[in-house]
Amino acid sequence: MSWRPTHAQVRAICVAAVLLGVAVLLRRPDAAVFGLPLAFLAAWGRFFRPRERPEVQTELDADVLFEGQGTTYRLRVPESVDPDIDLIVAALPRAPWFQYDPPRAAIAEPVANGEVRLEVGVRSKRWGLRSLERPTVTATSSVGAYRIQVTSAESQSVTTLPLREGFEAVDAVPRPAGLVGLHRSRRPGEGTELAGVRPFRTGDRLRRINWAVSARTRELHVTSTWSDRDTEVVIMVDTGGEIGISEGIDGRSSSLDTAVRAAAAIAEHYLRNGDRVRLIDTGSLFRGVRSGSGRGHLRRILDTLVHADRRGRQQDEEQLARRNRIRSDSLVLVLSPLLRQTMLGYVVTLVHSGCTVIAIDTLPPDVASIMDLDAHDQRSWPLAWRLRLLERRRDLDRLSDLGVPTVPWQGSGTLDEVLRDAARLSAAPRIRS
């Protein structure tokens, strides 16, 4: 694309030609007085028309963000820009779930000596993988006579990771079974928590000898500790649908928003404690993260969560059981609005297989509280939806009878009480008939 005259340049040429024509044909010097300045401006703009096409380079300060974080979209024109270029205007196409500064995502900068830099602030409001389209860049010559539209580089991809809400939970977990970790096992062994003092036995480490007690009793005694163990935490995210309205990090959250953000927060907490975490996405036959630990594993989980989509292919109960085999000593956290019979049936299957299952209700509070409204307020809701919520309440009561606690997600401390109960129940002696 070459430099083209602007509408102002075309108007100046046309009006100057008409006025000068009138001045010559009708012998009107007053018309020449008005036409000569316009003719001079048109000639000036033509004479100083740029010859070169400017090069535009774009970059993004950070292409991986957390929800609510912002970055800067930078557009740079190198120093080799044609000196006859007077102004450069850039407009960034507005995309959903992005907030711009300035709000219209458009900025103009005059060309002075040296390179030109244009900056637009971009803030991501919701998790996911999205792209910032190529900006529309227009360069204008002196007196606004000519302009050219420059095509910048390719679009920039932005990955927005789910917001980690600083989730914390008690350290008690049921049936810790690994070799290393931060949870106290029910068995004595190598660890950091004191279990008591006992007589020395063959195989005990010399550094465990308690010299104070040994000197008093005149027999070797050692300090015993509880062994530290980890556990496998399985996070199951139900992406079978999205209930409620999603307004980003600054507004209301849908059931899918709550599930994804809660999964990220829970994964970070348990990985920080040295446990092994596994992620299962029920909306995909292939998407998921195997059991692992460490900071790199957390990033794999977050990268998987940004692709969660309610339009994915949903698995039935048989497919879930066949493709996702879970150990009987695992702690399974099911993040779901608990509306699909498939998920409820699979939860029952996990309980019968011996897993410790905790259901985390992600249904938005404004939807779940409909049954607590008076009769007048309930009339605005469809009858079918009210009946479905009654059936859901019945299903949750059945899960409670099976020993599956159901707690709504409320951030830090959501699982404290149910984890203590589960750890106490697993530590209780079992009566064999």
XYZ file of C-alpha atoms in Angstrom:
433
model
C 0.000 0.000 0.000
C 1.396 3.420 -1.021
C 0.897 6.897 0.355
C -2.539 8.224 -0.522
C -3.956 11.730 -0.239
C -6.244 12.363 2.666
C -9.730 13.782 2.359
C -8.387 17.111 3.555
C -5.815 17.176 0.745
C -8.445 16.316 -1.870
C -10.793 19.018 -0.548
C -7.998 21.584 -0.545
C -7.117 20.823 -4.180
C -10.739 20.866 -5.335
C -11.731 24.037 -3.478
C -8.539 25.855 -4.547
C -9.130 24.884 -8.178
C -12.739 26.096 -8.067
C -11.884 29.395 -6.388
C -8.948 30.129 -8.696
C -11.088 29.228 -11.708
C -13.781 31.610 -10.552
C -11.154 34.325 -9.986
C -9.802 33.974 -13.539
C -13.069 33.480 -15.427
C -15.212 35.959 -13.525
C -12.394 38.328 -12.667
C -13.042 38.038 -8.947
C -9.862 38.827 -6.990
C -11.632 38.072 -3.707
C -11.987 34.431 -4.833
C -8.242 34.316 -5.493
C -7.592 35.587 -1.969
C -9.443 32.565 -0.556
C -8.109 30.068 -3.064
C -4.369 30.865 -2.988
C -3.786 29.736 0.660
C -5.540 26.437 -0.037
C -3.484 25.972 -3.196
C -0.326 26.716 -1.228
C -1.215 24.108 1.426
C -1.995 21.512 -1.237
C 1.326 22.194 -2.949
C 3.165 22.110 0.386
C 1.646 18.730 1.270
C 2.473 17.354 -2.176
C 6.073 18.571 -2.075
C 6.730 17.103 1.386
C 5.010 13.801 0.720
C 6.954 10.945 2.366
C 8.663 8.468 0.090
C 9.339 5.619 2.510
C 6.960 3.319 4.266
C 7.544 3.145 8.040
C 8.289 -0.167 9.722
C 6.309 -1.036 12.799
C 7.453 -3.441 15.503
C 5.168 -4.691 18.277
C 5.941 -6.457 21.521
C 4.214 -7.444 24.725
C 5.943 -7.023 28.066
C 4.484 -10.304 29.357
C 2.453 -12.902 27.504
C 1.618 -14.973 30.597
C -0.552 -13.271 33.215
C -2.665 -14.114 36.206
C -6.236 -12.897 36.358
C -6.340 -9.217 37.185
C -2.750 -8.606 36.148
C -1.854 -6.178 33.406
C 0.871 -5.752 30.846
C 1.898 -3.156 28.284
C 1.446 -3.515 24.555
C 4.302 -1.602 22.936
C 4.443 -0.380 19.357
C 7.762 0.982 18.117
C 8.773 2.758 14.925
C 12.593 2.682 14.433
C 14.735 5.790 14.081
C 14.963 5.325 10.306
C 11.473 6.737 9.861
C 11.005 9.230 7.040
C 11.417 12.805 8.417
C 8.389 13.968 6.424
C 6.102 11.779 8.530
C 4.369 13.973 11.081
C 2.058 11.737 13.148
C 1.557 8.033 13.860
C -1.769 6.764 15.211
C -2.303 3.225 16.512
C -5.624 1.614 17.462
C -5.709 -1.805 19.085
C -8.816 -3.893 18.259
C -10.821 -4.394 21.431
C -11.096 -8.023 22.528
C -13.405 -9.511 25.172
C -12.064 -10.000 28.698
C -9.408 -7.322 28.252
C -9.401 -3.877 29.832
C -7.414 -1.148 28.085
C -5.666 2.015 29.148
C -6.613 4.332 27.489
C -10.142 2.860 27.398
C -10.493 3.156 23.605
C -7.112 1.457 23.079
C -6.057 4.190 20.642
C -3.056 6.467 20.955
C -1.278 9.011 18.759
C 2.328 10.200 18.911
C 4.038 12.938 16.884
C 7.229 11.978 15.085
C 10.222 13.843 16.471
C 13.906 13.127 16.178
C 14.480 9.475 17.001
C 12.189 6.484 17.232
C 8.505 6.612 18.078
C 7.031 4.561 20.918
C 3.349 3.994 21.567
C 2.120 2.110 24.634
C -1.298 0.710 25.526
C -1.993 -0.870 28.909
C -3.791 -4.230 28.753
C -5.358 -5.942 31.787
C -6.710 -9.496 31.586
C -9.960 -10.059 33.468
C -10.561 -13.789 32.958
C -8.513 -16.971 32.635
C -8.030 -18.527 29.233
C -5.915 -18.427 26.094
C -6.685 -15.405 23.922
C -4.979 -13.250 21.333
C -4.548 -9.533 20.849
C -5.225 -8.796 17.203
C -2.885 -6.716 15.087
C -3.324 -2.991 15.711
C -4.340 -0.574 12.990
C -1.396 1.792 12.492
C -1.767 4.908 10.352
C 1.079 7.303 9.491
C 0.275 10.849 8.370
C 2.523 13.316 6.554
C 2.994 17.027 7.200
C -0.186 19.161 7.300
C -2.181 15.931 7.117
C -1.939 15.719 3.331
C -1.009 12.045 2.858
C -1.346 8.933 4.926
C -0.602 5.236 4.772
C -1.912 2.271 6.727
C 0.861 0.038 8.017
C 0.371 -3.634 8.735
C 2.174 -4.541 11.930
C 3.528 -7.906 12.979
C 1.350 -10.929 13.724
C -1.116 -11.013 16.596
C 0.121 -11.565 20.139
C -1.125 -14.501 22.203
C -1.839 -13.947 25.880
C -2.206 -16.806 28.354
C -4.151 -15.873 31.464
C -3.683 -18.353 34.280
C -6.421 -18.840 36.900
C -6.053 -16.585 39.889
C -4.439 -18.362 42.813
C -6.468 -17.207 45.804
C -3.948 -17.961 48.525
C -5.748 -21.152 49.516
C -4.742 -22.758 52.800
C -5.920 -25.976 54.433
C -5.034 -28.011 57.472
C -2.115 -30.393 57.058
C -4.203 -33.400 58.051
C -4.820 -35.683 55.098
C -6.298 -39.165 55.174
C -3.997 -42.146 54.635
C -0.697 -40.505 53.626
C 1.124 -43.191 51.667
C 4.211 -41.790 49.959
C 7.851 -41.940 50.940
C 8.504 -38.258 51.567
C 6.321 -35.304 52.405
C 5.195 -32.870 55.072
C 2.303 -34.817 56.625
C 2.779 -36.893 59.752
C 2.228 -40.588 59.213
C 0.655 -42.896 61.750
C 3.822 -45.006 61.675
C 7.111 -44.231 63.412
C 10.068 -43.533 61.144
C 12.374 -40.863 59.849
C 10.727 -37.511 60.326
C 10.731 -34.257 62.233
C 7.855 -34.615 64.718
C 8.713 -36.135 68.084
C 7.019 -39.453 68.865
C 8.760 -40.325 72.155
C 11.831 -41.938 73.720
C 12.399 -45.671 73.567
C 15.242 -48.156 74.210
C 17.909 -48.532 71.563
C 17.387 -51.301 69.010
C 19.662 -52.717 66.348
C 19.509 -50.560 63.260
C 18.815 -47.260 65.035
C 20.927 -44.313 63.953
C 23.566 -43.118 66.392
C 22.507 -39.515 65.942
C 19.128 -40.455 67.414
C 20.645 -41.445 70.790
C 19.211 -39.381 73.634
C 22.276 -38.993 75.868
C 20.439 -37.329 78.735
C 18.001 -40.223 79.174
C 20.730 -42.805 78.494
C 22.950 -41.343 81.233
C 20.075 -41.308 83.704
C 18.899 -44.879 83.013
C 22.368 -46.292 82.181
C 20.878 -47.856 79.048
C 20.938 -46.521 75.514
C 17.735 -44.741 74.530
C 16.860 -43.075 71.245
C 14.450 -40.316 70.312
C 11.814 -41.663 67.925
C 9.857 -39.581 65.458
C 6.807 -39.962 63.298
C 7.634 -40.524 59.657
C 6.755 -37.809 57.146
C 4.569 -38.949 54.301
C 2.864 -37.433 51.273
C -0.432 -38.332 49.648
C -1.867 -38.325 46.148
C -4.433 -35.587 45.665
C -6.695 -36.010 42.644
C -8.469 -32.843 41.503
C -11.417 -33.580 39.242
C -12.881 -30.589 37.402
C -16.388 -30.979 36.003
C -16.559 -28.987 32.762
C -19.861 -30.496 31.700
C -21.544 -27.122 31.652
C -21.380 -23.562 32.881
C -24.028 -22.331 35.292
C -24.329 -18.659 36.104
C -22.899 -15.481 34.628
C -19.183 -14.886 34.178
C -18.107 -11.272 34.599
C -14.378 -11.774 35.007
C -12.260 -11.236 38.071
C -14.115 -8.040 39.015
C -17.654 -9.421 38.880
C -19.729 -12.535 39.329
C -18.278 -15.989 38.733
C -19.910 -18.876 36.936
C -19.615 -22.470 38.082
C -16.799 -23.063 35.584
C -14.919 -19.986 36.823
C -15.158 -21.175 40.407
C -14.059 -24.712 39.520
C -11.009 -23.620 37.533
C -9.854 -21.064 40.095
C -10.399 -23.462 42.976
C -8.474 -26.222 41.186
C -5.508 -23.888 40.678
C -5.527 -22.776 44.322
C -5.818 -26.320 45.682
C -3.066 -27.619 43.397
C -0.693 -24.879 44.490
C -1.355 -25.564 48.169
C -0.735 -29.306 48.043
C 2.248 -29.060 45.713
C 3.793 -26.545 48.086
C 3.362 -29.118 50.868
C 5.220 -31.780 48.881
C 2.206 -33.876 47.871
C 1.590 -35.422 44.482
C -1.278 -33.808 42.571
C -3.210 -35.142 39.602
C -5.708 -33.255 37.473
C -8.675 -34.786 35.631
C -10.793 -32.753 33.211
C -14.093 -34.510 32.622
C -14.726 -32.441 29.498
C -11.867 -33.969 27.520
C -10.902 -37.507 26.624
C -7.218 -36.655 26.468
C -6.660 -33.512 28.543
C -5.371 -34.039 32.043
C -2.184 -34.058 34.082
C -0.641 -37.129 35.578
C 0.372 -37.305 39.194
C 3.489 -35.294 39.963
C 5.041 -32.728 42.271
C 7.111 -29.570 42.146
C 6.762 -26.068 40.703
C 7.056 -27.314 37.144
C 4.109 -29.616 37.754
C 2.051 -26.657 38.973
C 2.713 -24.847 35.715
C 1.574 -27.914 33.748
C -1.671 -27.946 35.722
C -2.284 -24.238 35.160
C -1.572 -24.555 31.436
C -4.139 -27.347 31.264
C -6.770 -25.410 33.197
C -6.705 -22.471 30.768
C -8.078 -24.815 28.077
C -11.080 -25.902 30.151
C -14.150 -25.472 27.994
C -17.803 -26.223 28.606
C -18.170 -27.191 24.932
C -15.786 -30.136 25.237
C -16.785 -33.735 24.650
C -18.220 -35.048 27.882
C -17.402 -38.534 29.133
C -19.993 -40.855 30.542
C -19.550 -42.742 33.806
C -18.051 -45.818 32.135
C -15.489 -43.753 30.229
C -14.518 -41.869 33.368
C -13.950 -45.103 35.272
C -12.012 -46.730 32.424
C -9.753 -43.816 31.486
C -9.107 -42.448 34.981
C -8.043 -45.211 37.313
C -7.536 -43.808 40.807
C -5.746 -45.481 43.695
C -7.894 -46.428 46.659
C -5.731 -44.425 49.101
C -6.050 -41.157 47.145
C -7.775 -38.001 48.268
C -10.232 -37.064 45.502
C -11.568 -33.507 45.354
C -14.495 -33.197 42.936
C -15.145 -29.629 41.741
C -18.616 -29.638 40.256
C -22.016 -27.919 40.402
C -23.304 -31.455 41.082
C -26.083 -31.337 38.528
C -25.077 -34.108 36.111
C -26.041 -37.653 36.986
C -22.814 -38.854 35.377
C -20.682 -37.028 37.932
C -22.865 -38.102 40.839
C -22.668 -41.720 39.720
C -18.890 -41.576 39.336
C -18.543 -40.099 42.836
C -20.464 -43.081 44.209
C -18.155 -45.414 42.253
C -15.088 -43.761 43.802
C -16.531 -44.130 47.298
C -17.176 -47.829 46.756
C -13.594 -48.274 45.519
C -12.249 -46.999 48.844
C -11.198 -43.439 47.906
C -11.672 -40.517 50.239
C -13.952 -38.210 48.246
C -14.834 -34.609 49.035
C -17.336 -32.824 46.796
C -16.766 -29.087 46.385
C -19.940 -27.359 45.252
C -19.190 -24.728 42.577
C -22.791 -23.693 41.900
C -22.989 -19.860 42.187
C -24.587 -18.721 45.462
C -27.223 -16.608 43.698
C -28.426 -19.727 41.881
C -28.090 -22.206 44.734
C -30.002 -19.980 47.173
C -33.220 -19.974 45.118
C -34.783 -22.575 47.387
C -34.269 -20.267 50.380
C -36.363 -17.503 48.795
C -39.991 -16.913 49.640
C -42.759 -18.008 47.292
C -43.125 -14.580 45.700
C -39.446 -14.404 44.693
C -39.438 -17.954 43.361
C -42.127 -17.150 40.794
C -39.541 -15.387 38.612
C -37.611 -18.668 38.218
C -38.699 -21.376 35.753
C -40.580 -24.245 37.336
C -38.306 -26.854 35.711
C -35.213 -25.256 37.240
C -36.776 -25.188 40.723
C -37.605 -28.869 40.398
C -34.061 -29.612 39.262
C -32.630 -27.890 42.312
C -34.937 -29.953 44.536
C -33.609 -33.118 42.891
C -30.073 -31.834 43.416
C -30.701 -31.356 47.113
C -31.980 -34.926 47.329
C -28.835 -36.199 45.555
C -26.579 -34.291 47.963
C -28.390 -35.871 50.912
C -27.706 -39.294 49.412
C -24.021 -38.461 49.019
C -23.928 -37.374 52.643
C -25.409 -40.732 53.672
C -22.531 -42.425 51.803
C -19.965 -40.369 53.730
C -19.197 -37.819 51.006
C -19.132 -34.311 52.495
C -20.281 -31.474 50.245
C -18.919 -28.000 50.899
C -19.367 -24.803 48.872
C -16.160 -23.188 47.720
C -15.308 -20.203 49.919
C -11.574 -19.843 49.384
C -9.071 -20.347 52.165
C -10.291 -22.686 54.902
C -12.985 -24.338 52.788
C -11.717 -27.868 53.414
C -10.417 -27.565 56.972
C -13.317 -29.186 58.789
C -13.933 -31.988 56.290
C -10.191 -32.818 56.108
C -9.993 -33.133 59.887
C -13.019 -35.417 59.901
C -11.607 -37.532 57.063
C -8.204 -37.868 58.755
C -9.835 -38.758 62.081
C -12.041 -41.354 60.405
C -9.123 -42.960 58.559
C -7.049 -43.107 61.748
C -9.805 -44.814 63.718
C -9.331 -48.575 64.273
C -11.431 -50.708 62.006
C -13.547 -53.499 63.466
C -13.351 -56.658 61.452
C -16.208 -59.060 61.653
